[in-house]
PDB file of N, CA and C in Angstrom:
ATOM      1  N   UNK A  57     105.216 110.632  68.767  1.00  0.00           N
ATOM      2  CA  UNK A  57     104.227 110.604  69.825  1.00  0.00           C
ATOM      3  C   UNK A  57     104.146 111.989  70.447  1.00  0.00           C
ATOM      4  N   UNK A  58     102.946 112.387  70.764  1.00  0.00           N
ATOM      5  CA  UNK A  58     102.777 113.663  71.457  1.00  0.00           C
ATOM      6  C   UNK A  58     102.866 113.427  72.960  1.00  0.00           C
ATOM      7  N   UNK A  59     103.232 114.456  73.683  1.00  0.00           N
ATOM      8  CA  UNK A  59     103.358 114.372  75.132  1.00  0.00           C
ATOM      9  C   UNK A  59     101.979 114.224  75.765  1.00  0.00           C
ATOM     10  N   UNK A  60     101.839 113.275  76.670  1.00  0.00           N
ATOM     11  CA  UNK A  60     100.604 113.107  77.431  1.00  0.00           C
ATOM     12  C   UNK A  60     100.824 113.780  78.781  1.00  0.00           C
ATOM     13  N   UNK A  61     100.029 114.810  79.066  1.00  0.00           N
ATOM     14  CA  UNK A  61     100.233 115.608  80.272  1.00  0.00           C
ATOM     15  C   UNK A  61      99.514 115.017  81.479  1.00  0.00           C
ATOM     16  N   UNK A  62      99.957 115.425  82.659  1.00  0.00           N
ATOM     17  CA  UNK A  62      99.310 114.991  83.899  1.00  0.00           C
ATOM     18  C   UNK A  62      97.863 115.471  83.945  1.00  0.00           C
ATOM     19  N   UNK A  63      97.603 116.642  83.390  1.00  0.00           N
ATOM     20  CA  UNK A  63      96.238 117.168  83.353  1.00  0.00           C
ATOM     21  C   UNK A  63      95.327 116.231  82.566  1.00  0.00           C
ATOM     22  N   UNK A  64      95.799 115.768  81.420  1.00  0.00           N
ATOM     23  CA  UNK A  64      95.015 114.846  80.591  1.00  0.00           C
ATOM     24  C   UNK A  64      94.756 113.530  81.315  1.00  0.00           C
ATOM     25  N   UNK A  65      95.709 113.109  82.120  1.00  0.00           N
ATOM     26  CA  UNK A  65      95.628 111.808  82.776  1.00  0.00           C
ATOM     27  C   UNK A  65      94.744 111.818  84.019  1.00  0.00           C
ATOM     28  N   UNK A  66      94.465 112.994  84.549  1.00  0.00           N
ATOM     29  CA  UNK A  66      93.756 113.101  85.826  1.00  0.00           C
ATOM     30  C   UNK A  66      92.385 112.431  85.812  1.00  0.00           C
ATOM     31  N   UNK A  67      91.728 112.416  84.679  1.00  0.00           N
ATOM     32  CA  UNK A  67      90.372 111.857  84.616  1.00  0.00           C
ATOM     33  C   UNK A  67      90.326 110.429  84.074  1.00  0.00           C
ATOM     34  N   UNK A  68      91.484 109.820  83.880  1.00  0.00           N
ATOM     35  CA  UNK A  68      91.543 108.473  83.293  1.00  0.00           C
ATOM     36  C   UNK A  68      91.393 107.392  84.364  1.00  0.00           C
ATOM     37  N   UNK A  69      90.803 106.280  83.962  1.00  0.00           N
ATOM     38  CA  UNK A  69      90.668 105.124  84.854  1.00  0.00           C
ATOM     39  C   UNK A  69      91.966 104.323  84.861  1.00  0.00           C
ATOM     40  N   UNK A  70      92.042 103.366  85.781  1.00  0.00           N
ATOM     41  CA  UNK A  70      93.226 102.504  85.855  1.00  0.00           C
ATOM     42  C   UNK A  70      93.440 101.773  84.530  1.00  0.00           C
ATOM     43  N   UNK A  71      92.382 101.261  83.958  1.00  0.00           N
ATOM     44  CA  UNK A  71      92.485 100.520  82.695  1.00  0.00           C
ATOM     45  C   UNK A  71      92.998 101.433  81.581  1.00  0.00           C
ATOM     46  N   UNK A  72      92.485 102.655  81.528  1.00  0.00           N
ATOM     47  CA  UNK A  72      92.940 103.605  80.510  1.00  0.00           C
ATOM     48  C   UNK A  72      94.408 103.965  80.715  1.00  0.00           C
ATOM     49  N   UNK A  73      94.799 104.185  81.971  1.00  0.00           N
ATOM     50  CA  UNK A  73      96.195 104.525  82.264  1.00  0.00           C
ATOM     51  C   UNK A  73      97.131 103.381  81.885  1.00  0.00           C
ATOM     52  N   UNK A  74      96.738 102.163  82.201  1.00  0.00           N
ATOM     53  CA  UNK A  74      97.570 101.007  81.846  1.00  0.00           C
ATOM     54  C   UNK A  74      97.690 100.880  80.329  1.00  0.00           C
ATOM     55  N   UNK A  75      96.602 101.135  79.608  1.00  0.00           N
ATOM     56  CA  UNK A  75      96.639 101.090  78.148  1.00  0.00           C
ATOM     57  C   UNK A  75      97.545 102.158  77.569  1.00  0.00           C
ATOM     58  N   UNK A  76      97.467 103.366  78.126  1.00  0.00           N
ATOM     59  CA  UNK A  76      98.335 104.450  77.666  1.00  0.00           C
ATOM     60  C   UNK A  76      99.796 104.153  77.981  1.00  0.00           C
ATOM     61  N   UNK A  77     100.041 103.539  79.132  1.00  0.00           N
ATOM     62  CA  UNK A  77     101.407 103.177  79.501  1.00  0.00           C
ATOM     63  C   UNK A  77     101.979 102.184  78.492  1.00  0.00           C
ATOM     64  N   UNK A  78     101.185 101.224  78.105  1.00  0.00           N
ATOM     65  CA  UNK A  78     101.621 100.236  77.110  1.00  0.00           C
ATOM     66  C   UNK A  78     101.910 100.907  75.771  1.00  0.00           C
ATOM     67  N   UNK A  79     101.024 101.803  75.341  1.00  0.00           N
ATOM     68  CA  UNK A  79     101.231 102.517  74.077  1.00  0.00           C
ATOM     69  C   UNK A  79     102.504 103.358  74.118  1.00  0.00           C
ATOM     70  N   UNK A  80     102.711 104.077  75.221  1.00  0.00           N
ATOM     71  CA  UNK A  80     103.895 104.926  75.345  1.00  0.00           C
ATOM     72  C   UNK A  80     105.170 104.084  75.361  1.00  0.00           C
ATOM     73  N   UNK A  81     105.130 102.952  76.052  1.00  0.00           N
ATOM     74  CA  UNK A  81     106.296 102.072  76.083  1.00  0.00           C
ATOM     75  C   UNK A  81     106.602 101.540  74.685  1.00  0.00           C
ATOM     76  N   UNK A  82     105.576 101.115  73.966  1.00  0.00           N
ATOM     77  CA  UNK A  82     105.783 100.617  72.603  1.00  0.00           C
ATOM     78  C   UNK A  82     106.346 101.707  71.695  1.00  0.00           C
ATOM     79  N   UNK A  83     105.873 102.933  71.878  1.00  0.00           N
ATOM     80  CA  UNK A  83     106.399 104.050  71.093  1.00  0.00           C
ATOM     81  C   UNK A  83     107.861 104.311  71.449  1.00  0.00           C
ATOM     82  N   UNK A  84     108.201 104.186  72.713  1.00  0.00           N
ATOM     83  CA  UNK A  84     109.589 104.351  73.151  1.00  0.00           C
ATOM     84  C   UNK A  84     110.486 103.333  72.461  1.00  0.00           C
ATOM     85  N   UNK A  85     110.042 102.098  72.410  1.00  0.00           N
ATOM     86  CA  UNK A  85     110.833 101.029  71.793  1.00  0.00           C
ATOM     87  C   UNK A  85     111.048 101.295  70.303  1.00  0.00           C
ATOM     88  N   UNK A  86     110.044 101.854  69.637  1.00  0.00           N
ATOM     89  CA  UNK A  86     110.136 102.112  68.194  1.00  0.00           C
ATOM     90  C   UNK A  86     110.899 103.391  67.847  1.00  0.00           C
ATOM     91  N   UNK A  87     111.087 104.267  68.820  1.00  0.00           N
ATOM     92  CA  UNK A  87     111.677 105.579  68.527  1.00  0.00           C
ATOM     93  C   UNK A  87     113.192 105.511  68.353  1.00  0.00           C
ATOM     94  N   UNK A  88     113.698 106.502  67.639  1.00  0.00           N
ATOM     95  CA  UNK A  88     115.145 106.616  67.437  1.00  0.00           C
ATOM     96  C   UNK A  88     115.766 107.353  68.627  1.00  0.00           C
ATOM     97  N   UNK A  89     116.995 107.000  68.992  1.00  0.00           N
ATOM     98  CA  UNK A  89     117.670 107.697  70.091  1.00  0.00           C
ATOM     99  C   UNK A  89     117.727 109.211  69.850  1.00  0.00           C
ATOM    100  N   UNK A  90     117.515 109.969  70.891  1.00  0.00           N
ATOM    101  CA  UNK A  90     117.620 111.435  70.887  1.00  0.00           C
ATOM    102  C   UNK A  90     116.554 112.120  70.044  1.00  0.00           C
ATOM    103  N   UNK A  91     115.506 111.419  69.649  1.00  0.00           N
ATOM    104  CA  UNK A  91     114.454 112.024  68.827  1.00  0.00           C
ATOM    105  C   UNK A  91     113.391 112.671  69.721  1.00  0.00           C
ATOM    106  N   UNK A  92     112.648 113.637  69.171  1.00  0.00           N
ATOM    107  CA  UNK A  92     111.549 114.236  69.935  1.00  0.00           C
ATOM    108  C   UNK A  92     110.502 113.191  70.343  1.00  0.00           C
ATOM    109  N   UNK A  93     110.273 112.212  69.484  1.00  0.00           N
ATOM    110  CA  UNK A  93     109.306 111.162  69.806  1.00  0.00           C
ATOM    111  C   UNK A  93     109.739 110.377  71.049  1.00  0.00           C
ATOM    112  N   UNK A  94     111.038 110.115  71.131  1.00  0.00           N
ATOM    113  CA  UNK A  94     111.569 109.376  72.287  1.00  0.00           C
ATOM    114  C   UNK A  94     111.436 110.211  73.559  1.00  0.00           C
ATOM    115  N   UNK A  95     111.765 111.490  73.481  1.00  0.00           N
ATOM    116  CA  UNK A  95     111.636 112.367  74.650  1.00  0.00           C
ATOM    117  C   UNK A  95     110.182 112.444  75.113  1.00  0.00           C
ATOM    118  N   UNK A  96     109.257 112.564  74.158  1.00  0.00           N
ATOM    119  CA  UNK A  96     107.842 112.633  74.515  1.00  0.00           C
ATOM    120  C   UNK A  96     107.358 111.322  75.119  1.00  0.00           C
ATOM    121  N   UNK A  97     107.806 110.208  74.574  1.00  0.00           N
ATOM    122  CA  UNK A  97     107.413 108.905  75.113  1.00  0.00           C
ATOM    123  C   UNK A  97     107.926 108.750  76.545  1.00  0.00           C
ATOM    124  N   UNK A  98     109.181 109.113  76.788  1.00  0.00           N
ATOM    125  CA  UNK A  98     109.749 109.009  78.139  1.00  0.00           C
ATOM    126  C   UNK A  98     109.008 109.907  79.130  1.00  0.00           C
ATOM    127  N   UNK A  99     108.737 111.134  78.722  1.00  0.00           N
ATOM    128  CA  UNK A  99     108.021 112.062  79.600  1.00  0.00           C
ATOM    129  C   UNK A  99     106.595 111.580  79.844  1.00  0.00           C
ATOM    130  N   UNK A 100     105.961 111.045  78.822  1.00  0.00           N
ATOM    131  CA  UNK A 100     104.606 110.518  78.975  1.00  0.00           C
ATOM    132  C   UNK A 100     104.587 109.336  79.930  1.00  0.00           C
ATOM    133  N   UNK A 101     105.568 108.459  79.816  1.00  0.00           N
ATOM    134  CA  UNK A 101     105.662 107.311  80.723  1.00  0.00           C
ATOM    135  C   UNK A 101     105.799 107.796  82.165  1.00  0.00           C
ATOM    136  N   UNK A 102     106.636 108.787  82.391  1.00  0.00           N
ATOM    137  CA  UNK A 102     106.792 109.339  83.741  1.00  0.00           C
ATOM    138  C   UNK A 102     105.474 109.907  84.250  1.00  0.00           C
ATOM    139  N   UNK A 103     104.764 110.633  83.396  1.00  0.00           N
ATOM    140  CA  UNK A 103     103.488 111.222  83.797  1.00  0.00           C
ATOM    141  C   UNK A 103     102.450 110.143  84.109  1.00  0.00           C
ATOM    142  N   UNK A 104     102.410 109.103  83.303  1.00  0.00           N
ATOM    143  CA  UNK A 104     101.456 108.016  83.525  1.00  0.00           C
ATOM    144  C   UNK A 104     101.794 107.286  84.821  1.00  0.00           C
ATOM    145  N   UNK A 105     103.068 106.997  85.040  1.00  0.00           N
ATOM    146  CA  UNK A 105     103.474 106.327  86.275  1.00  0.00           C
ATOM    147  C   UNK A 105     103.145 107.188  87.492  1.00  0.00           C
ATOM    148  N   UNK A 106     103.323 108.493  87.376  1.00  0.00           N
ATOM    149  CA  UNK A 106     102.983 109.398  88.464  1.00  0.00           C
ATOM    150  C   UNK A 106     101.485 109.331  88.754  1.00  0.00           C
ATOM    151  N   UNK A 107     100.669 109.354  87.709  1.00  0.00           N
ATOM    152  CA  UNK A 107      99.217 109.289  87.888  1.00  0.00           C
ATOM    153  C   UNK A 107      98.798 107.983  88.542  1.00  0.00           C
ATOM    154  N   UNK A 108      99.411 106.891  88.127  1.00  0.00           N
ATOM    155  CA  UNK A 108      99.113 105.603  88.749  1.00  0.00           C
ATOM    156  C   UNK A 108      99.541 105.601  90.215  1.00  0.00           C
ATOM    157  N   UNK A 109     100.695 106.165  90.507  1.00  0.00           N
ATOM    158  CA  UNK A 109     101.190 106.217  91.885  1.00  0.00           C
ATOM    159  C   UNK A 109     100.281 107.078  92.760  1.00  0.00           C
ATOM    160  N   UNK A 110      99.827 108.185  92.220  1.00  0.00           N
ATOM    161  CA  UNK A 110      98.965 109.080  92.988  1.00  0.00           C
ATOM    162  C   UNK A 110      97.623 108.433  93.311  1.00  0.00           C
ATOM    163  N   UNK A 111      97.198 107.538  92.477  1.00  0.00           N
ATOM    164  CA  UNK A 111      95.935 106.851  92.743  1.00  0.00           C
ATOM    165  C   UNK A 111      96.155 105.583  93.563  1.00  0.00           C
ATOM    166  N   UNK A 112      97.413 105.337  93.961  1.00  0.00           N
ATOM    167  CA  UNK A 112      97.724 104.201  94.816  1.00  0.00           C
ATOM    168  C   UNK A 112      97.764 102.869  94.102  1.00  0.00           C
ATOM    169  N   UNK A 113      97.900 102.892  92.793  1.00  0.00           N
ATOM    170  CA  UNK A 113      97.853 101.656  92.024  1.00  0.00           C
ATOM    171  C   UNK A 113      99.213 101.008  91.846  1.00  0.00           C
ATOM    172  N   UNK A 114     100.278 101.811  91.803  1.00  0.00           N
ATOM    173  CA  UNK A 114     101.637 101.280  91.716  1.00  0.00           C
ATOM    174  C   UNK A 114     102.532 102.140  92.583  1.00  0.00           C
ATOM    175  N   UNK A 115     103.694 101.632  92.917  1.00  0.00           N
ATOM    176  CA  UNK A 115     104.659 102.404  93.691  1.00  0.00           C
ATOM    177  C   UNK A 115     105.359 103.405  92.790  1.00  0.00           C
ATOM    178  N   UNK A 116     105.625 104.582  93.332  1.00  0.00           N
ATOM    179  CA  UNK A 116     106.353 105.606  92.584  1.00  0.00           C
ATOM    180  C   UNK A 116     107.791 105.159  92.380  1.00  0.00           C
ATOM    181  N   UNK A 117     108.378 105.560  91.240  1.00  0.00           N
ATOM    182  CA  UNK A 117     109.773 105.179  90.969  1.00  0.00           C
ATOM    183  C   UNK A 117     110.741 105.823  91.942  1.00  0.00           C
TER     184      UNK A 117
END
């Protein structure tokens, strides 16, 4: 999985962000421990959660 940046997420709707969050989570589950794919999935999840929090849709971690 490639890293999804906060810049990319800035123009996404709630539905798009939720869909990306699901995809990133599924990629995390499929990834091997300590792999670049796992690191990118984790970072992407953090970025997506941040974007959702900034738009007031979910609480920040």
